[in-house]
PDB file of C-alpha atoms in Angstrom:
ATOM      1  CA  UNK A  29     110.712 115.835 119.460  1.00 46.00           C
ATOM      2  CA  UNK A  30     112.678 117.634 122.181  1.00 45.00           C
ATOM      3  CA  UNK A  31     109.236 118.134 124.085  1.00 45.00           C
ATOM      4  CA  UNK A  32     108.454 113.812 124.312  1.00 38.00           C
ATOM      5  CA  UNK A  33     107.601 113.014 127.720  1.00 32.00           C
ATOM      6  CA  UNK A  34     107.779 116.804 129.343  1.00 37.00           C
ATOM      7  CA  UNK A  35     103.881 117.623 128.880  1.00 39.00           C
ATOM      8  CA  UNK A  36     102.485 117.323 132.853  1.00 40.00           C
ATOM      9  CA  UNK A  37      98.886 118.123 133.247  1.00 39.00           C
ATOM     10  CA  UNK A  38      98.297 121.674 132.422  1.00 44.00           C
ATOM     11  CA  UNK A  39      94.772 121.634 131.978  1.00 39.00           C
ATOM     12  CA  UNK A  40      92.796 124.333 133.626  1.00 34.00           C
ATOM     13  CA  UNK A  41      96.012 126.622 132.978  1.00 34.00           C
ATOM     14  CA  UNK A  42      94.403 129.135 131.374  1.00 39.00           C
ATOM     15  CA  UNK A  43      96.903 131.688 129.090  1.00 43.00           C
ATOM     16  CA  UNK A  44      95.727 135.640 129.346  1.00 40.00           C
ATOM     17  CA  UNK A  45      93.599 137.022 126.945  1.00 36.00           C
ATOM     18  CA  UNK A  46      95.077 140.464 126.242  1.00 39.00           C
ATOM     19  CA  UNK A  47      96.488 140.867 128.890  1.00 41.00           C
ATOM     20  CA  UNK A  48      99.549 138.929 131.284  1.00 38.00           C
ATOM     21  CA  UNK A  49      98.860 141.357 134.170  1.00 46.00           C
ATOM     22  CA  UNK A  50      95.396 140.285 134.864  1.00 37.00           C
ATOM     23  CA  UNK A  51      96.125 136.281 133.821  1.00 37.00           C
ATOM     24  CA  UNK A  52      96.306 133.227 135.646  1.00 27.00           C
ATOM     25  CA  UNK A  53      98.883 130.977 134.886  1.00 29.00           C
ATOM     26  CA  UNK A  54     100.494 131.646 138.298  1.00 31.00           C
ATOM     27  CA  UNK A  55     103.854 132.617 140.728  1.00 30.00           C
ATOM     28  CA  UNK A  56     105.664 132.218 143.633  1.00 26.00           C
ATOM     29  CA  UNK A  57     108.730 134.281 144.071  1.00 26.00           C
ATOM     30  CA  UNK A  58     112.040 133.437 143.199  1.00 29.00           C
ATOM     31  CA  UNK A  59     115.132 134.951 145.144  1.00 27.00           C
ATOM     32  CA  UNK A  60     117.265 134.535 141.940  1.00 30.00           C
ATOM     33  CA  UNK A  61     120.948 134.971 141.590  1.00 31.00           C
ATOM     34  CA  UNK A  62     122.041 137.759 141.444  1.00 35.00           C
ATOM     35  CA  UNK A  63     118.742 139.404 143.196  1.00 40.00           C
ATOM     36  CA  UNK A  64     119.140 140.493 147.240  1.00 42.00           C
ATOM     37  CA  UNK A  65     114.943 140.813 148.067  1.00 50.00           C
ATOM     38  CA  UNK A  66     114.372 143.055 150.746  1.00 53.00           C
ATOM     39  CA  UNK A  67     111.360 141.749 152.652  1.00 57.00           C
ATOM     40  CA  UNK A  68     108.502 144.295 152.861  1.00 73.00           C
ATOM     41  CA  UNK A  69     104.487 144.067 153.575  1.00 89.00           C
ATOM     42  CA  UNK A  70     102.956 143.803 150.601  1.00 93.00           C
ATOM     43  CA  UNK A  71     100.395 146.766 149.701  1.00 94.00           C
ATOM     44  CA  UNK A  72      98.115 149.008 147.317  1.00 94.00           C
ATOM     45  CA  UNK A  73     100.509 150.127 144.464  1.00 96.00           C
ATOM     46  CA  UNK A  74     101.149 153.859 144.280  1.00 97.00           C
ATOM     47  CA  UNK A  75      99.995 155.730 141.616  1.00 97.00           C
ATOM     48  CA  UNK A  76     103.604 155.921 140.603  1.00 97.00           C
ATOM     49  CA  UNK A  77     104.102 152.915 140.771  1.00 98.00           C
ATOM     50  CA  UNK A  78     100.872 151.459 138.549  1.00 97.00           C
ATOM     51  CA  UNK A  79     102.244 154.416 135.996  1.00 98.00           C
ATOM     52  CA  UNK A  80     105.163 152.441 135.758  1.00 98.00           C
ATOM     53  CA  UNK A  81     103.749 149.238 136.119  1.00 98.00           C
ATOM     54  CA  UNK A  82     101.435 150.005 133.548  1.00 98.00           C
ATOM     55  CA  UNK A  83     104.194 150.849 130.699  1.00 98.00           C
ATOM     56  CA  UNK A  84     105.890 147.574 131.608  1.00 98.00           C
ATOM     57  CA  UNK A  85     104.327 145.417 128.441  1.00 97.00           C
ATOM     58  CA  UNK A  86     103.971 149.011 126.068  1.00 98.00           C
ATOM     59  CA  UNK A  87     107.480 149.310 126.466  1.00 98.00           C
ATOM     60  CA  UNK A  88     108.253 145.862 125.206  1.00 98.00           C
ATOM     61  CA  UNK A  89     106.068 146.171 122.471  1.00 98.00           C
ATOM     62  CA  UNK A  90     108.559 149.671 121.378  1.00 98.00           C
ATOM     63  CA  UNK A  91     111.445 147.709 121.537  1.00 97.00           C
ATOM     64  CA  UNK A  92     110.686 145.295 119.366  1.00 98.00           C
ATOM     65  CA  UNK A  93     113.021 142.562 119.328  1.00 98.00           C
ATOM     66  CA  UNK A  94     114.392 141.834 123.020  1.00 98.00           C
ATOM     67  CA  UNK A  95     117.287 139.086 123.753  1.00 98.00           C
ATOM     68  CA  UNK A  96     115.769 137.027 126.736  1.00 98.00           C
ATOM     69  CA  UNK A  97     116.791 134.319 128.594  1.00 98.00           C
ATOM     70  CA  UNK A  98     114.904 131.578 130.272  1.00 98.00           C
ATOM     71  CA  UNK A  99     114.951 128.973 132.890  1.00 96.00           C
ATOM     72  CA  UNK A 100     112.412 126.571 133.728  1.00 93.00           C
ATOM     73  CA  UNK A 101     112.076 123.178 135.195  1.00 90.00           C
ATOM     74  CA  UNK A 102     109.199 119.947 133.678  1.00 83.00           C
ATOM     75  CA  UNK A 103     108.944 117.083 135.800  1.00 81.00           C
ATOM     76  CA  UNK A 104     112.047 117.325 137.456  1.00 82.00           C
ATOM     77  CA  UNK A 105     114.273 118.304 134.665  1.00 85.00           C
ATOM     78  CA  UNK A 106     115.462 121.539 134.425  1.00 91.00           C
ATOM     79  CA  UNK A 107     115.962 123.359 131.018  1.00 93.00           C
ATOM     80  CA  UNK A 108     117.855 127.138 129.911  1.00 96.00           C
ATOM     81  CA  UNK A 109     116.703 128.974 126.963  1.00 97.00           C
ATOM     82  CA  UNK A 110     118.490 131.947 125.811  1.00 97.00           C
ATOM     83  CA  UNK A 111     117.628 134.055 122.406  1.00 98.00           C
ATOM     84  CA  UNK A 112     115.481 136.366 121.402  1.00 98.00           C
ATOM     85  CA  UNK A 113     111.845 137.596 121.688  1.00 98.00           C
ATOM     86  CA  UNK A 114     109.719 140.128 118.635  1.00 98.00           C
ATOM     87  CA  UNK A 115     107.265 141.480 120.591  1.00 98.00           C
ATOM     88  CA  UNK A 116     105.134 142.982 117.674  1.00 98.00           C
ATOM     89  CA  UNK A 117     104.882 139.357 115.686  1.00 97.00           C
ATOM     90  CA  UNK A 118     104.842 137.042 118.674  1.00 97.00           C
ATOM     91  CA  UNK A 119     107.550 135.151 117.393  1.00 98.00           C
ATOM     92  CA  UNK A 120     110.733 133.600 119.500  1.00 98.00           C
ATOM     93  CA  UNK A 121     113.680 131.760 118.436  1.00 98.00           C
ATOM     94  CA  UNK A 122     116.535 130.893 121.341  1.00 98.00           C
ATOM     95  CA  UNK A 123     119.148 127.666 121.923  1.00 97.00           C
ATOM     96  CA  UNK A 124     117.274 125.040 124.086  1.00 95.00           C
ATOM     97  CA  UNK A 125     119.814 123.571 126.801  1.00 93.00           C
ATOM     98  CA  UNK A 126     118.340 120.509 128.387  1.00 88.00           C
ATOM     99  CA  UNK A 127     120.409 118.908 131.984  1.00 83.00           C
ATOM    100  CA  UNK A 128     119.637 115.670 131.018  1.00 75.00           C
ATOM    101  CA  UNK A 129     122.815 112.679 130.482  1.00 74.00           C
ATOM    102  CA  UNK A 130     124.015 113.335 128.499  1.00 80.00           C
ATOM    103  CA  UNK A 131     122.776 117.225 127.765  1.00 82.00           C
ATOM    104  CA  UNK A 132     120.921 118.241 124.574  1.00 88.00           C
ATOM    105  CA  UNK A 133     121.340 121.376 122.489  1.00 93.00           C
ATOM    106  CA  UNK A 134     118.176 122.604 120.248  1.00 95.00           C
ATOM    107  CA  UNK A 135     117.636 125.336 118.346  1.00 97.00           C
ATOM    108  CA  UNK A 136     113.918 126.387 118.624  1.00 98.00           C
ATOM    109  CA  UNK A 137     111.551 128.772 116.832  1.00 98.00           C
ATOM    110  CA  UNK A 138     108.326 129.331 117.710  1.00 98.00           C
ATOM    111  CA  UNK A 139     104.774 130.884 117.227  1.00 97.00           C
ATOM    112  CA  UNK A 140     102.024 130.902 119.771  1.00 97.00           C
ATOM    113  CA  UNK A 141     100.694 128.449 116.995  1.00 96.00           C
ATOM    114  CA  UNK A 142     103.667 126.447 116.634  1.00 97.00           C
ATOM    115  CA  UNK A 143     107.002 125.385 117.660  1.00 97.00           C
ATOM    116  CA  UNK A 144     109.569 124.408 116.001  1.00 98.00           C
ATOM    117  CA  UNK A 145     113.203 122.069 116.723  1.00 97.00           C
ATOM    118  CA  UNK A 146     116.273 121.391 115.273  1.00 97.00           C
ATOM    119  CA  UNK A 147     119.228 119.514 117.180  1.00 94.00           C
ATOM    120  CA  UNK A 148     122.325 121.114 117.016  1.00 94.00           C
ATOM    121  CA  UNK A 149     125.930 120.614 118.881  1.00 89.00           C
ATOM    122  CA  UNK A 150     127.368 123.741 121.117  1.00 83.00           C
ATOM    123  CA  UNK A 151     125.253 126.051 123.035  1.00 83.00           C
ATOM    124  CA  UNK A 152     125.446 129.347 120.648  1.00 89.00           C
ATOM    125  CA  UNK A 153     122.611 130.590 118.624  1.00 96.00           C
ATOM    126  CA  UNK A 154     122.949 131.293 114.896  1.00 96.00           C
ATOM    127  CA  UNK A 155     122.240 134.938 113.847  1.00 95.00           C
ATOM    128  CA  UNK A 156     120.148 133.363 111.719  1.00 96.00           C
ATOM    129  CA  UNK A 157     118.035 129.820 111.464  1.00 96.00           C
ATOM    130  CA  UNK A 158     119.642 127.549 109.209  1.00 95.00           C
ATOM    131  CA  UNK A 159     118.374 124.956 107.176  1.00 94.00           C
ATOM    132  CA  UNK A 160     118.303 121.054 108.310  1.00 94.00           C
ATOM    133  CA  UNK A 161     115.497 119.103 109.483  1.00 96.00           C
ATOM    134  CA  UNK A 162     112.865 120.710 111.438  1.00 97.00           C
ATOM    135  CA  UNK A 163     110.873 119.340 113.464  1.00 96.00           C
ATOM    136  CA  UNK A 164     107.179 121.299 113.911  1.00 97.00           C
ATOM    137  CA  UNK A 165     104.643 120.799 116.282  1.00 96.00           C
ATOM    138  CA  UNK A 166     101.317 122.452 117.472  1.00 96.00           C
ATOM    139  CA  UNK A 167     101.519 124.396 120.512  1.00 96.00           C
ATOM    140  CA  UNK A 168      99.800 122.774 123.540  1.00 94.00           C
ATOM    141  CA  UNK A 169      99.554 125.390 126.207  1.00 89.00           C
ATOM    142  CA  UNK A 170      96.390 123.193 128.254  1.00 87.00           C
ATOM    143  CA  UNK A 171      99.288 120.099 128.761  1.00 85.00           C
ATOM    144  CA  UNK A 172     102.843 121.168 127.766  1.00 88.00           C
ATOM    145  CA  UNK A 173     104.625 123.375 130.640  1.00 88.00           C
ATOM    146  CA  UNK A 174     107.614 123.984 128.027  1.00 92.00           C
ATOM    147  CA  UNK A 175     104.200 125.737 125.508  1.00 94.00           C
ATOM    148  CA  UNK A 176     103.192 127.329 128.928  1.00 93.00           C
ATOM    149  CA  UNK A 177     106.366 129.461 129.857  1.00 95.00           C
ATOM    150  CA  UNK A 178     106.924 129.654 125.615  1.00 97.00           C
ATOM    151  CA  UNK A 179     103.393 131.835 125.251  1.00 96.00           C
ATOM    152  CA  UNK A 180     104.073 133.656 128.374  1.00 95.00           C
ATOM    153  CA  UNK A 181     106.849 135.028 127.046  1.00 98.00           C
ATOM    154  CA  UNK A 182     105.756 135.914 123.803  1.00 97.00           C
ATOM    155  CA  UNK A 183     102.393 137.673 125.554  1.00 96.00           C
ATOM    156  CA  UNK A 184     104.565 140.225 127.338  1.00 97.00           C
ATOM    157  CA  UNK A 185     103.846 142.868 125.416  1.00 97.00           C
ATOM    158  CA  UNK A 186     100.970 144.830 124.276  1.00 97.00           C
ATOM    159  CA  UNK A 187     100.145 147.983 121.677  1.00 97.00           C
ATOM    160  CA  UNK A 188      99.012 150.045 124.296  1.00 97.00           C
ATOM    161  CA  UNK A 189      99.797 150.845 128.104  1.00 97.00           C
ATOM    162  CA  UNK A 190      97.888 149.327 131.001  1.00 96.00           C
ATOM    163  CA  UNK A 191      95.138 151.306 132.869  1.00 96.00           C
ATOM    164  CA  UNK A 192      97.216 151.970 136.110  1.00 96.00           C
ATOM    165  CA  UNK A 193      94.175 152.999 137.528  1.00 95.00           C
ATOM    166  CA  UNK A 194      91.998 149.328 137.273  1.00 94.00           C
ATOM    167  CA  UNK A 195      95.682 147.900 137.782  1.00 94.00           C
ATOM    168  CA  UNK A 196      95.621 149.566 141.614  1.00 93.00           C
ATOM    169  CA  UNK A 197      91.744 148.736 141.909  1.00 91.00           C
ATOM    170  CA  UNK A 198      91.638 144.476 140.886  1.00 91.00           C
ATOM    171  CA  UNK A 199      94.439 144.292 143.148  1.00 92.00           C
ATOM    172  CA  UNK A 200      98.648 144.756 141.369  1.00 95.00           C
ATOM    173  CA  UNK A 201     100.830 145.013 144.693  1.00 95.00           C
ATOM    174  CA  UNK A 202     103.753 146.103 145.874  1.00 97.00           C
ATOM    175  CA  UNK A 203     105.710 143.091 147.672  1.00 96.00           C
ATOM    176  CA  UNK A 204     109.398 144.946 147.590  1.00 96.00           C
ATOM    177  CA  UNK A 205     112.408 145.750 145.479  1.00 96.00           C
ATOM    178  CA  UNK A 206     115.512 144.010 144.696  1.00 96.00           C
ATOM    179  CA  UNK A 207     119.318 145.235 142.803  1.00 96.00           C
ATOM    180  CA  UNK A 208     119.627 143.605 139.652  1.00 94.00           C
ATOM    181  CA  UNK A 209     123.207 143.783 137.886  1.00 91.00           C
ATOM    182  CA  UNK A 210     123.218 147.228 140.182  1.00 94.00           C
ATOM    183  CA  UNK A 211     119.669 148.078 138.728  1.00 96.00           C
ATOM    184  CA  UNK A 212     117.047 149.023 141.578  1.00 97.00           C
ATOM    185  CA  UNK A 213     113.908 147.463 140.841  1.00 98.00           C
ATOM    186  CA  UNK A 214     110.515 146.488 142.158  1.00 98.00           C
ATOM    187  CA  UNK A 215     108.682 143.982 142.213  1.00 97.00           C
ATOM    188  CA  UNK A 216     105.305 143.641 141.580  1.00 97.00           C
ATOM    189  CA  UNK A 217     102.095 141.121 141.307  1.00 94.00           C
ATOM    190  CA  UNK A 218      99.574 141.765 138.560  1.00 88.00           C
ATOM    191  CA  UNK A 219      96.133 141.296 139.892  1.00 83.00           C
ATOM    192  CA  UNK A 220      94.633 137.500 139.634  1.00 75.00           C
ATOM    193  CA  UNK A 221      91.682 136.509 137.142  1.00 73.00           C
ATOM    194  CA  UNK A 222      89.177 137.465 140.431  1.00 74.00           C
ATOM    195  CA  UNK A 223      90.026 141.632 140.648  1.00 72.00           C
ATOM    196  CA  UNK A 224      91.665 140.240 144.021  1.00 76.00           C
ATOM    197  CA  UNK A 225      95.906 140.540 144.951  1.00 78.00           C
ATOM    198  CA  UNK A 226      97.915 136.989 143.465  1.00 78.00           C
ATOM    199  CA  UNK A 227     101.272 136.416 143.796  1.00 81.00           C
ATOM    200  CA  UNK A 228     101.004 134.366 141.226  1.00 84.00           C
ATOM    201  CA  UNK A 229     103.527 136.207 138.563  1.00 92.00           C
ATOM    202  CA  UNK A 230     105.410 138.681 140.038  1.00 95.00           C
ATOM    203  CA  UNK A 231     107.293 141.260 137.785  1.00 97.00           C
ATOM    204  CA  UNK A 232     110.881 143.331 138.562  1.00 98.00           C
ATOM    205  CA  UNK A 233     110.466 146.695 136.661  1.00 98.00           C
ATOM    206  CA  UNK A 234     112.283 149.958 137.391  1.00 98.00           C
ATOM    207  CA  UNK A 235     112.439 153.630 137.697  1.00 97.00           C
ATOM    208  CA  UNK A 236     111.467 153.813 133.586  1.00 97.00           C
ATOM    209  CA  UNK A 237     108.484 151.361 133.556  1.00 98.00           C
ATOM    210  CA  UNK A 238     110.851 148.419 131.907  1.00 98.00           C
ATOM    211  CA  UNK A 239     110.168 145.328 132.987  1.00 98.00           C
ATOM    212  CA  UNK A 240     113.531 143.491 133.765  1.00 98.00           C
ATOM    213  CA  UNK A 241     112.138 139.839 135.007  1.00 98.00           C
ATOM    214  CA  UNK A 242     109.385 138.142 135.600  1.00 97.00           C
ATOM    215  CA  UNK A 243     109.087 134.767 137.919  1.00 96.00           C
ATOM    216  CA  UNK A 244     105.964 132.818 136.637  1.00 93.00           C
ATOM    217  CA  UNK A 245     104.353 129.797 138.603  1.00 81.00           C
ATOM    218  CA  UNK A 246     103.496 127.009 136.288  1.00 76.00           C
ATOM    219  CA  UNK A 247     100.646 124.744 137.328  1.00 66.00           C
ATOM    220  CA  UNK A 248     102.247 121.989 139.244  1.00 66.00           C
ATOM    221  CA  UNK A 249     105.489 122.327 138.231  1.00 68.00           C
ATOM    222  CA  UNK A 250     107.381 122.510 142.024  1.00 75.00           C
ATOM    223  CA  UNK A 251     109.589 125.281 140.415  1.00 88.00           C
ATOM    224  CA  UNK A 252     109.148 128.887 139.170  1.00 92.00           C
ATOM    225  CA  UNK A 253     109.633 130.176 135.302  1.00 96.00           C
ATOM    226  CA  UNK A 254     112.512 132.582 135.092  1.00 97.00           C
ATOM    227  CA  UNK A 255     112.106 135.039 132.402  1.00 98.00           C
ATOM    228  CA  UNK A 256     115.146 137.710 132.635  1.00 98.00           C
ATOM    229  CA  UNK A 257     114.659 140.091 129.898  1.00 98.00           C
ATOM    230  CA  UNK A 258     117.629 142.357 128.293  1.00 97.00           C
ATOM    231  CA  UNK A 259     118.388 145.758 128.170  1.00 94.00           C
ATOM    232  CA  UNK A 260     120.907 145.348 125.264  1.00 95.00           C
ATOM    233  CA  UNK A 261     119.137 145.826 121.606  1.00 94.00           C
ATOM    234  CA  UNK A 262     117.845 143.085 119.387  1.00 95.00           C
ATOM    235  CA  UNK A 263     118.058 142.307 115.934  1.00 97.00           C
ATOM    236  CA  UNK A 264     114.970 140.976 113.685  1.00 97.00           C
ATOM    237  CA  UNK A 265     114.183 137.230 113.766  1.00 97.00           C
ATOM    238  CA  UNK A 266     113.857 135.296 110.224  1.00 97.00           C
ATOM    239  CA  UNK A 267     111.276 133.089 110.751  1.00 96.00           C
ATOM    240  CA  UNK A 268     111.948 129.413 109.466  1.00 97.00           C
ATOM    241  CA  UNK A 269     109.642 128.345 105.653  1.00 95.00           C
ATOM    242  CA  UNK A 270     108.676 125.138 108.529  1.00 93.00           C
ATOM    243  CA  UNK A 271     106.522 127.141 110.778  1.00 94.00           C
ATOM    244  CA  UNK A 272     103.554 128.203 108.343  1.00 81.00           C
ATOM    245  CA  UNK A 273     102.080 131.280 110.498  1.00 68.00           C
TER     246      UNK A 273
END
C-alpha cells in the first residue's frame, strides 16, 4: 500500500471536530511560490475581517465540489496531489505522485474513515475512477501524516458560518496579506485549542471570504502541508465500490 512507511508518530495530533478554525493540528507560515508576503505585526481581526473569515468554510460547503492541489512531506519524501474534494459528503479523489526513485503515480480516493489507492501510469486524473485492484486501508490520522492532511482537506467546509465574534475573542489574528495569481488575500491564523492566538493553521482568504490556500504543520514533519483550492468549478465524484462509507 502507498502509505507503508509513511506513518511517523502522530499520536497526540487531534483532528478538529466541528471546526477547523479552532483545530489543533498545527501550522507554520510558508512563503510559497507565487505568493509575495508582506511582513506585518500580528493583530486582532477587525470585525469586517472576522466576518469574511467566518464564512470561508461555509463558502466551500456551498461550492460543494472544489478542485485542489496539495503538497506535503513525510519522513523526507515529498508527495503531490491534484484532484477534487466533495465538501458536503467528505469525499476526496486525486492523482497522487511520489517523488521517489523512480516516482510513482496512484489514484487515491478517501473519506474520513477509509482510503483506497490504485497504481497507474501517468498523472492525468480520470473523470471517473476506473475499475481495478484498489487497495483499501482505514484512515489513521493518529499515526499517519498523510492521513492527517487528507482529513484536514475534507474538514475545510461547514454547513453554517462560524461566529465572527468568537473568532475574534478566541485568538484568530490577521498576520499580513499576499497576492495569489492576481488575487489579494489576507493571511489569517485560527484560534488555538486554548482560545489563544496560534500560528498553527494559516488561511489565505480573499475579500469575498473565499479560502484560496491553507498552510498547516503536521506534528514533527518539518515542511508544512500546503493546500490550494481552485476558483474553477468542480464536478461530482463517483464513489468506488471498494469504499464502504
